[in-house]
Structure formats: structure tokens, C-alpha cells
Short mmCIF file of C-alpha atoms in Angstrom, two decimals:
data_model
loop_
_atom_site.label_atom_id
_atom_site.label_comp_id
_atom_site.label_asym_id
_atom_site.label_seq_id
_atom_site.Cartn_x
_atom_site.Cartn_y
_atom_site.Cartn_z
CA MET P 1 -1.32 138.54 27.68
CA ALA P 2 -2.38 140.78 30.61
CA LYS P 3 -4.27 143.90 29.81
CA ASN P 4 -2.41 147.16 30.27
CA ASN P 5 -2.23 148.29 33.86
CA ASN P 6 -2.36 152.07 33.56
CA ASN P 7 -1.49 152.37 37.23
CA ILE P 8 2.17 151.36 36.74
CA VAL P 9 4.46 153.10 34.26
CA ILE P 10 8.01 151.83 34.07
CA VAL P 11 10.62 154.08 32.46
CA PHE P 12 13.95 152.55 31.42
CA ASP P 13 17.15 154.28 30.50
CA PHE P 14 18.82 152.24 27.78
CA ASP P 15 22.66 152.28 27.87
CA LYS P 16 24.09 150.45 30.92
CA THR P 17 20.53 149.79 32.12
CA ILE P 18 18.79 147.61 29.54
CA ILE P 19 22.06 146.78 27.86
CA ASP P 20 25.29 146.39 29.78
CA VAL P 21 27.39 148.93 27.87
CA ASP P 22 27.05 152.32 26.21
CA SER P 23 25.80 151.73 22.67
CA ASP P 24 27.64 154.76 21.31
CA ASN P 25 30.98 153.63 22.71
CA TRP P 26 30.30 150.06 21.64
CA VAL P 27 29.85 150.95 17.93
CA VAL P 28 32.83 153.29 17.89
CA ASP P 29 35.12 150.84 19.66
CA GLU P 30 34.01 147.77 17.66
CA LEU P 31 34.51 149.54 14.32
CA GLY P 32 37.95 150.84 15.30
CA PHE P 33 37.40 154.58 15.79
CA THR P 34 38.13 154.90 19.52
CA ASP P 35 41.20 157.12 19.05
CA LEU P 36 39.41 159.67 16.88
CA PHE P 37 36.45 159.67 19.28
CA ASN P 38 38.70 160.39 22.27
CA GLN P 39 40.48 163.09 20.31
CA LEU P 40 37.24 164.89 19.46
CA LEU P 41 35.41 164.29 22.76
CA PRO P 42 36.70 167.52 24.50
CA THR P 43 35.70 169.72 21.58
CA MET P 44 31.94 169.27 21.26
CA PRO P 45 28.73 167.99 23.06
CA TRP P 46 28.28 164.17 23.06
CA ASN P 47 25.35 164.21 20.71
CA SER P 48 27.20 166.35 18.18
CA LEU P 49 30.20 164.11 18.48
CA MET P 50 28.18 161.01 17.69
CA ASN P 51 26.83 162.67 14.55
CA ARG P 52 30.42 163.55 13.57
CA MET P 53 31.52 159.96 14.24
CA MET P 54 28.71 158.60 12.01
CA LYS P 55 30.02 160.86 9.27
CA GLU P 56 33.57 159.48 9.77
CA LEU P 57 32.29 155.93 9.69
CA HIS P 58 30.48 156.65 6.42
CA ASP P 59 33.47 158.46 4.89
CA HIS P 60 35.63 155.38 5.72
CA GLY P 61 33.20 152.98 3.97
CA LYS P 62 31.37 151.65 6.99
CA THR P 63 27.78 150.76 6.10
CA ILE P 64 24.54 150.92 8.09
CA GLU P 65 24.38 147.10 7.92
CA GLU P 66 27.86 146.90 9.49
CA ILE P 67 26.68 149.19 12.31
CA LYS P 68 23.59 147.06 12.85
CA HIS P 69 25.69 143.89 12.88
CA VAL P 70 27.82 145.33 15.65
CA LEU P 71 24.71 146.41 17.60
CA ARG P 72 23.20 142.96 17.41
CA ARG P 73 26.27 141.63 19.29
CA ILE P 74 25.90 144.08 22.17
CA PRO P 75 26.19 142.48 25.65
CA ILE P 76 23.05 142.24 27.83
CA HIS P 77 22.56 140.49 31.17
CA PRO P 78 20.50 137.31 30.62
CA ARG P 79 17.86 138.35 33.26
CA VAL P 80 17.02 141.72 31.76
CA ILE P 81 14.79 140.40 28.96
CA PRO P 82 12.77 138.11 31.31
CA ALA P 83 12.39 141.16 33.66
CA ILE P 84 10.96 143.32 30.78
CA LYS P 85 8.67 140.52 29.59
CA SER P 86 7.37 139.84 33.15
CA ALA P 87 6.69 143.54 33.75
CA HIS P 88 4.80 143.73 30.47
CA ASP P 89 2.85 140.51 31.14
CA LEU P 90 1.78 141.96 34.54
CA GLY P 91 0.17 144.81 32.59
CA CYS P 92 2.70 147.57 33.21
CA GLU P 93 3.27 150.23 30.61
CA LEU P 94 6.95 150.34 29.54
CA ARG P 95 8.78 153.33 28.04
CA ILE P 96 12.38 154.20 27.17
CA VAL P 97 14.08 157.51 27.79
CA SER P 98 17.59 157.49 26.42
CA ASP P 99 20.35 159.75 25.14
CA ALA P 100 21.28 157.15 22.45
CA ASN P 101 19.43 157.28 19.13
CA THR P 102 16.47 155.67 17.42
CA LEU P 103 18.42 153.49 15.00
CA PHE P 104 20.67 152.03 17.76
CA ILE P 105 17.81 151.36 20.17
CA GLU P 106 15.37 149.98 17.61
CA THR P 107 17.99 147.71 16.06
CA ILE P 108 18.86 146.23 19.45
CA ILE P 109 15.38 145.78 20.91
CA GLU P 110 14.05 144.29 17.64
CA HIS P 111 16.97 141.82 17.60
CA LEU P 112 16.25 140.91 21.27
CA GLY P 113 12.58 140.45 20.53
CA ILE P 114 11.36 143.07 23.08
CA GLY P 115 10.43 145.97 20.77
CA GLU P 116 6.72 145.29 21.05
CA PHE P 117 6.75 145.68 24.78
CA PHE P 118 7.50 149.37 24.81
CA SER P 119 4.76 151.98 24.21
CA GLU P 120 7.13 154.88 23.65
CA ILE P 121 10.80 155.51 22.92
CA ASN P 122 12.13 158.97 23.76
CA THR P 123 15.64 159.44 22.25
CA ASN P 124 17.62 161.38 19.72
CA PRO P 125 16.49 160.85 16.12
CA GLY P 126 18.84 158.63 14.09
CA LEU P 127 17.90 158.66 10.43
CA VAL P 128 19.72 157.31 7.37
CA ASP P 129 20.10 159.76 4.56
CA GLU P 130 20.06 159.07 0.79
CA GLN P 131 23.82 158.48 0.82
CA GLY P 132 23.52 155.78 3.43
CA ARG P 133 24.91 157.86 6.29
CA LEU P 134 23.34 157.87 9.74
CA ILE P 135 22.44 161.39 10.80
CA VAL P 136 22.13 161.71 14.58
CA SER P 137 20.11 164.76 15.54
CA PRO P 138 19.46 166.19 19.05
CA TYR P 139 16.16 165.34 20.78
CA HIS P 140 16.03 169.03 21.72
CA ASP P 141 17.47 171.31 19.03
CA PHE P 142 19.80 173.37 21.20
CA THR P 143 21.00 175.38 18.17
CA LYS P 144 17.58 177.13 18.22
CA SER P 145 16.83 177.32 21.92
CA SER P 146 17.90 175.98 25.30
CA HIS P 147 15.75 173.54 27.22
CA GLY P 148 16.59 175.60 30.30
CA CYS P 149 18.02 172.83 32.54
CA SER P 150 21.53 173.38 33.76
CA ARG P 151 21.84 169.79 35.08
CA CYS P 152 21.42 168.08 31.69
CA PRO P 153 23.26 168.00 28.35
CA PRO P 154 22.07 170.55 25.83
CA ASN P 155 20.33 168.02 23.55
CA MET P 156 18.12 166.35 26.15
CA CYS P 157 16.68 166.95 29.61
CA LYS P 158 15.18 163.70 30.77
CA GLY P 159 13.45 165.53 33.61
CA LEU P 160 11.41 167.51 31.09
CA ILE P 161 10.41 164.27 29.39
CA ILE P 162 9.30 162.77 32.67
CA ASP P 163 7.31 165.97 33.38
CA ARG P 164 5.52 165.55 30.07
CA ILE P 165 4.72 161.89 30.76
CA GLN P 166 3.39 162.76 34.20
CA ALA P 167 1.29 165.60 32.77
CA SER P 168 -0.17 163.35 30.10
CA LEU P 169 -1.14 160.77 32.76
CA THR P 170 -2.76 163.54 34.88
CA LYS P 171 -4.68 164.79 31.80
CA GLU P 172 -6.03 161.30 31.24
CA GLU P 173 -7.00 161.20 34.92
CA LYS P 174 -4.76 158.25 35.62
CA THR P 175 -3.42 157.76 39.10
CA SER P 176 -0.26 156.08 37.91
CA LYS P 177 2.82 155.15 39.92
CA MET P 178 6.09 155.46 38.09
CA ILE P 179 9.19 153.29 38.39
CA TYR P 180 12.36 154.81 36.82
CA LEU P 181 15.51 152.81 36.17
CA GLY P 182 18.77 154.46 35.15
CA ASP P 183 22.53 154.67 35.70
CA GLY P 184 23.90 157.89 34.34
CA ALA P 185 24.21 161.51 35.50
CA GLY P 186 21.42 162.33 33.00
CA ASP P 187 19.06 160.16 35.06
CA TYR P 188 19.46 162.37 38.14
CA CYS P 189 17.27 165.20 36.88
CA PRO P 190 14.21 162.97 36.30
CA SER P 191 14.71 161.36 39.70
CA LEU P 192 14.08 164.74 41.29
CA GLY P 193 10.76 165.04 39.54
CA LEU P 194 9.34 161.72 40.77
CA LYS P 195 6.58 161.90 43.35
CA ALA P 196 6.45 160.29 46.82
CA GLU P 197 4.46 157.38 45.59
CA ASP P 198 6.97 156.61 42.77
CA TYR P 199 10.08 154.49 42.81
CA MET P 200 13.62 155.33 41.68
CA MET P 201 15.96 152.42 40.75
CA PRO P 202 19.46 153.78 40.37
CA ARG P 203 22.24 151.35 39.39
CA LYS P 204 24.57 151.08 42.40
CA ASN P 205 27.97 152.72 42.16
CA PHE P 206 27.09 154.44 38.85
CA PRO P 207 26.86 158.22 38.44
CA VAL P 208 23.15 158.65 39.25
CA TRP P 209 23.52 156.54 42.41
CA ASP P 210 26.47 158.73 43.44
CA LEU P 211 24.47 161.91 42.89
CA ILE P 212 21.43 160.63 44.80
CA SER P 213 23.70 159.42 47.65
CA GLN P 214 25.09 162.95 48.12
CA ASN P 215 21.68 164.16 49.32
CA PRO P 216 19.05 161.42 49.37
CA MET P 217 16.42 163.76 50.82
CA LEU P 218 16.13 165.56 47.52
CA VAL P 219 14.49 162.54 45.95
CA LYS P 220 10.86 162.17 47.10
CA ALA P 221 10.43 158.72 45.55
CA THR P 222 11.35 155.46 47.25
CA VAL P 223 14.90 154.57 46.17
CA ARG P 224 15.86 150.91 45.57
CA ASP P 225 19.32 150.40 44.04
CA TRP P 226 20.42 147.43 41.94
CA THR P 227 23.70 146.06 40.68
CA ASP P 228 23.07 143.78 37.68
CA GLY P 229 20.29 142.24 35.61
CA GLU P 230 19.52 139.62 38.16
CA ASP P 231 19.21 142.22 40.90
CA MET P 232 17.17 144.48 38.58
CA GLU P 233 14.63 141.67 37.87
CA ARG P 234 14.26 140.80 41.51
CA ILE P 235 13.78 144.33 42.80
CA LEU P 236 11.56 145.38 39.88
CA MET P 237 9.22 142.42 40.52
CA GLU P 238 9.18 143.21 44.22
CA ILE P 239 8.13 146.82 43.56
CA ILE P 240 5.45 145.83 41.01
CA ASN P 241 4.01 143.26 43.49
CA GLU P 242 4.10 145.87 46.26
CA ILE P 243 2.13 148.39 44.17
CA MET P 244 -0.33 145.79 42.93
CA SER P 245 -0.89 144.41 46.47
CA SER P 246 -1.42 147.94 47.76
CA GLU P 247 -3.99 148.71 45.08
CA GLU P 248 -5.83 145.43 45.69
CA GLY P 249 -6.00 146.31 49.38
CA GLU P 250 -7.42 149.72 48.53
CA GLU P 251 -10.01 148.18 46.23
CA ASN P 252 -11.05 145.67 48.86
CA ASP P 253 -11.41 148.49 51.37
CA LYS P 254 -13.63 150.36 48.97
CA MET P 255 -15.73 147.28 48.30
CA LEU P 256 -16.14 146.53 52.02
CA SER P 257 -17.05 150.16 52.63
CA SER P 258 -19.62 150.03 49.78
CA GLU P 259 -21.08 146.78 51.09
CA ASN P 260 -21.41 148.20 54.58
CA CYS P 261 -23.27 151.18 53.16
CA LYS P 262 -25.63 148.89 51.27
CA ILE P 263 -26.32 146.80 54.37
CA SER P 264 -26.97 149.92 56.50
CA VAL P 265 -29.40 151.31 53.96
CA GLY P 266 -31.22 147.97 53.68
CA ILE P 267 -31.87 147.37 57.44
CA VAL P 268 -32.10 150.76 59.10
CA HIS P 269 -35.56 152.37 58.98
CA GLU P 270 -35.16 155.04 61.59
CA PRO P 271 -32.35 157.40 62.73
CA ILE P 272 -29.72 155.79 65.00
CA GLN P 273 -27.23 157.34 67.29
CA VAL P 274 -23.62 156.61 66.24
CA PRO P 275 -21.23 156.26 69.21
CA LEU P 276 -18.75 159.08 69.32
CA ASN P 277 -15.77 156.72 69.32
CA LEU P 278 -16.78 155.51 65.83
CA VAL P 279 -16.76 159.03 64.26
CA LYS P 280 -13.62 159.94 62.43
#
């Protein structure tokens, strides 16, 4: 296994990015509660609605194991897992930033055998209480304070999470390049916080791609869109190879520069006149 390459951090959204559907909708639909979900949808924020739906499932006798069984059947493109494994094997650090919840995500990635590849999962807490009911809490407790971002849902600003990750890398004096993959409107805010040396991979014809397309100049990062898992794998590998090749070139330049300095020190014993055309 390759050692961790701190110079490349890949951040994945989860729903409709790693998996092909929305995990919240998948559970609700598969367990037969779509009508109630649609009825309640206009009345409360999504995160609050999912907590309410978990209560309804529990009240109707649905167990956590039934929920997990449904989650293990969730559709995923066959090239997504190889893409994640390849990125990890190349030494990239992988993280998840998602508006789903911990129980859903952990159940799915453990079932797929990719849980060990992610160093961090940022999502809404999903904890099972003593009665066996899943409690879905907000990542940011908006009942106490606002996160202050008007673009994002009240329970989570992914842009603030990316800011924190970037700040932690800066604090550790890591010159990391970030690759962000996402599909939803909630992935637009973090795309605006990416630096010029970063990469944004929006899923084509999905909300975040539409938002970026309205004014591409607002995103400083290089934008590479993708359509499905096969496309994701190809483009992600291309970007990783680009970054690694660029870094190898920089290292070679440094080594050549260092060797030239050593040679000069070793053979020159008196001042020499450097031609003006060689001065930067």
C-alpha cells in the first residue's frame, strides 16, 4: 500500500456521487413511506424531515436492521469502488462531506469494503437510541445558532467544512491540492472556496454543474465535469497523474538546481562575472 500523499486531498460528496442515488430517498422509498415524505417535505428542513421519517419508521415497526438491509442494496456504478481504491493506493487522502448521516454512510461503505480508505467523514450524526430508533441530528445545530451562510441548508454549510480542512492543512504546513467531487446545490458553496491550484469535479447536468455553469469565473479551481462512475474514474486518475507529474517535475528542478549549486561551489575558486542575459 502506498504511503499517504499529503499533497493530494480528495473530498467526495456521498449521495449521487459515490452512490448513484440519494440514500435518504432510497430508504424512504424502499420501506414504503414516500407519500408521507412528500406530504411533509414542504413543512420543514430536509434534515429535520429525515429525523421525523426515522421516527415514523420506528413507530411503524421498522427496525434498524431493516434499514441497513435496504442500504446494503443501494445502487453504485461498478467503476466507483475501483476509482476510490486506486486514489487511495496512489497515496491520496480521502474524505467525505455529505448531508446524509453517519449510520447510512458507514453502513454502505463498510458493506462495499471501502470504509478504511477514508480518513474523515463529515456528515449529520445518526445515532440509535435505547428504543432502537435512529435519531438524525444536524451537523450544525441551527436551533442554537446560524452558520451564517445563505447559500446552504441550515444544518450544514459544506463551504465552512472545506475552509476548516484547508486551515488544518495550512496549520500543518502542507501544500496540498484538493480535488472536490459533488453533484448537489450544497456542493456549490465549497466549490467557491477552492484555490486556483485545486480541482472541482461537478457531475454534469446536476444542480452544482448548473450553478457553476451560470458563472464559471466565480470558481477559481480547474473544473472537470463527469457523467457517471466510469467517467469519474478516468478523470480523477487523470487529475491525480497531472498533480503527481507536476510535483515530480518541481522536485527534479529543485534537485538540478541543488546539484548545480554544489558543482559551482566545488570548482570555482575566484569571483566570476555572470553574463547579464543569465540574470533573472
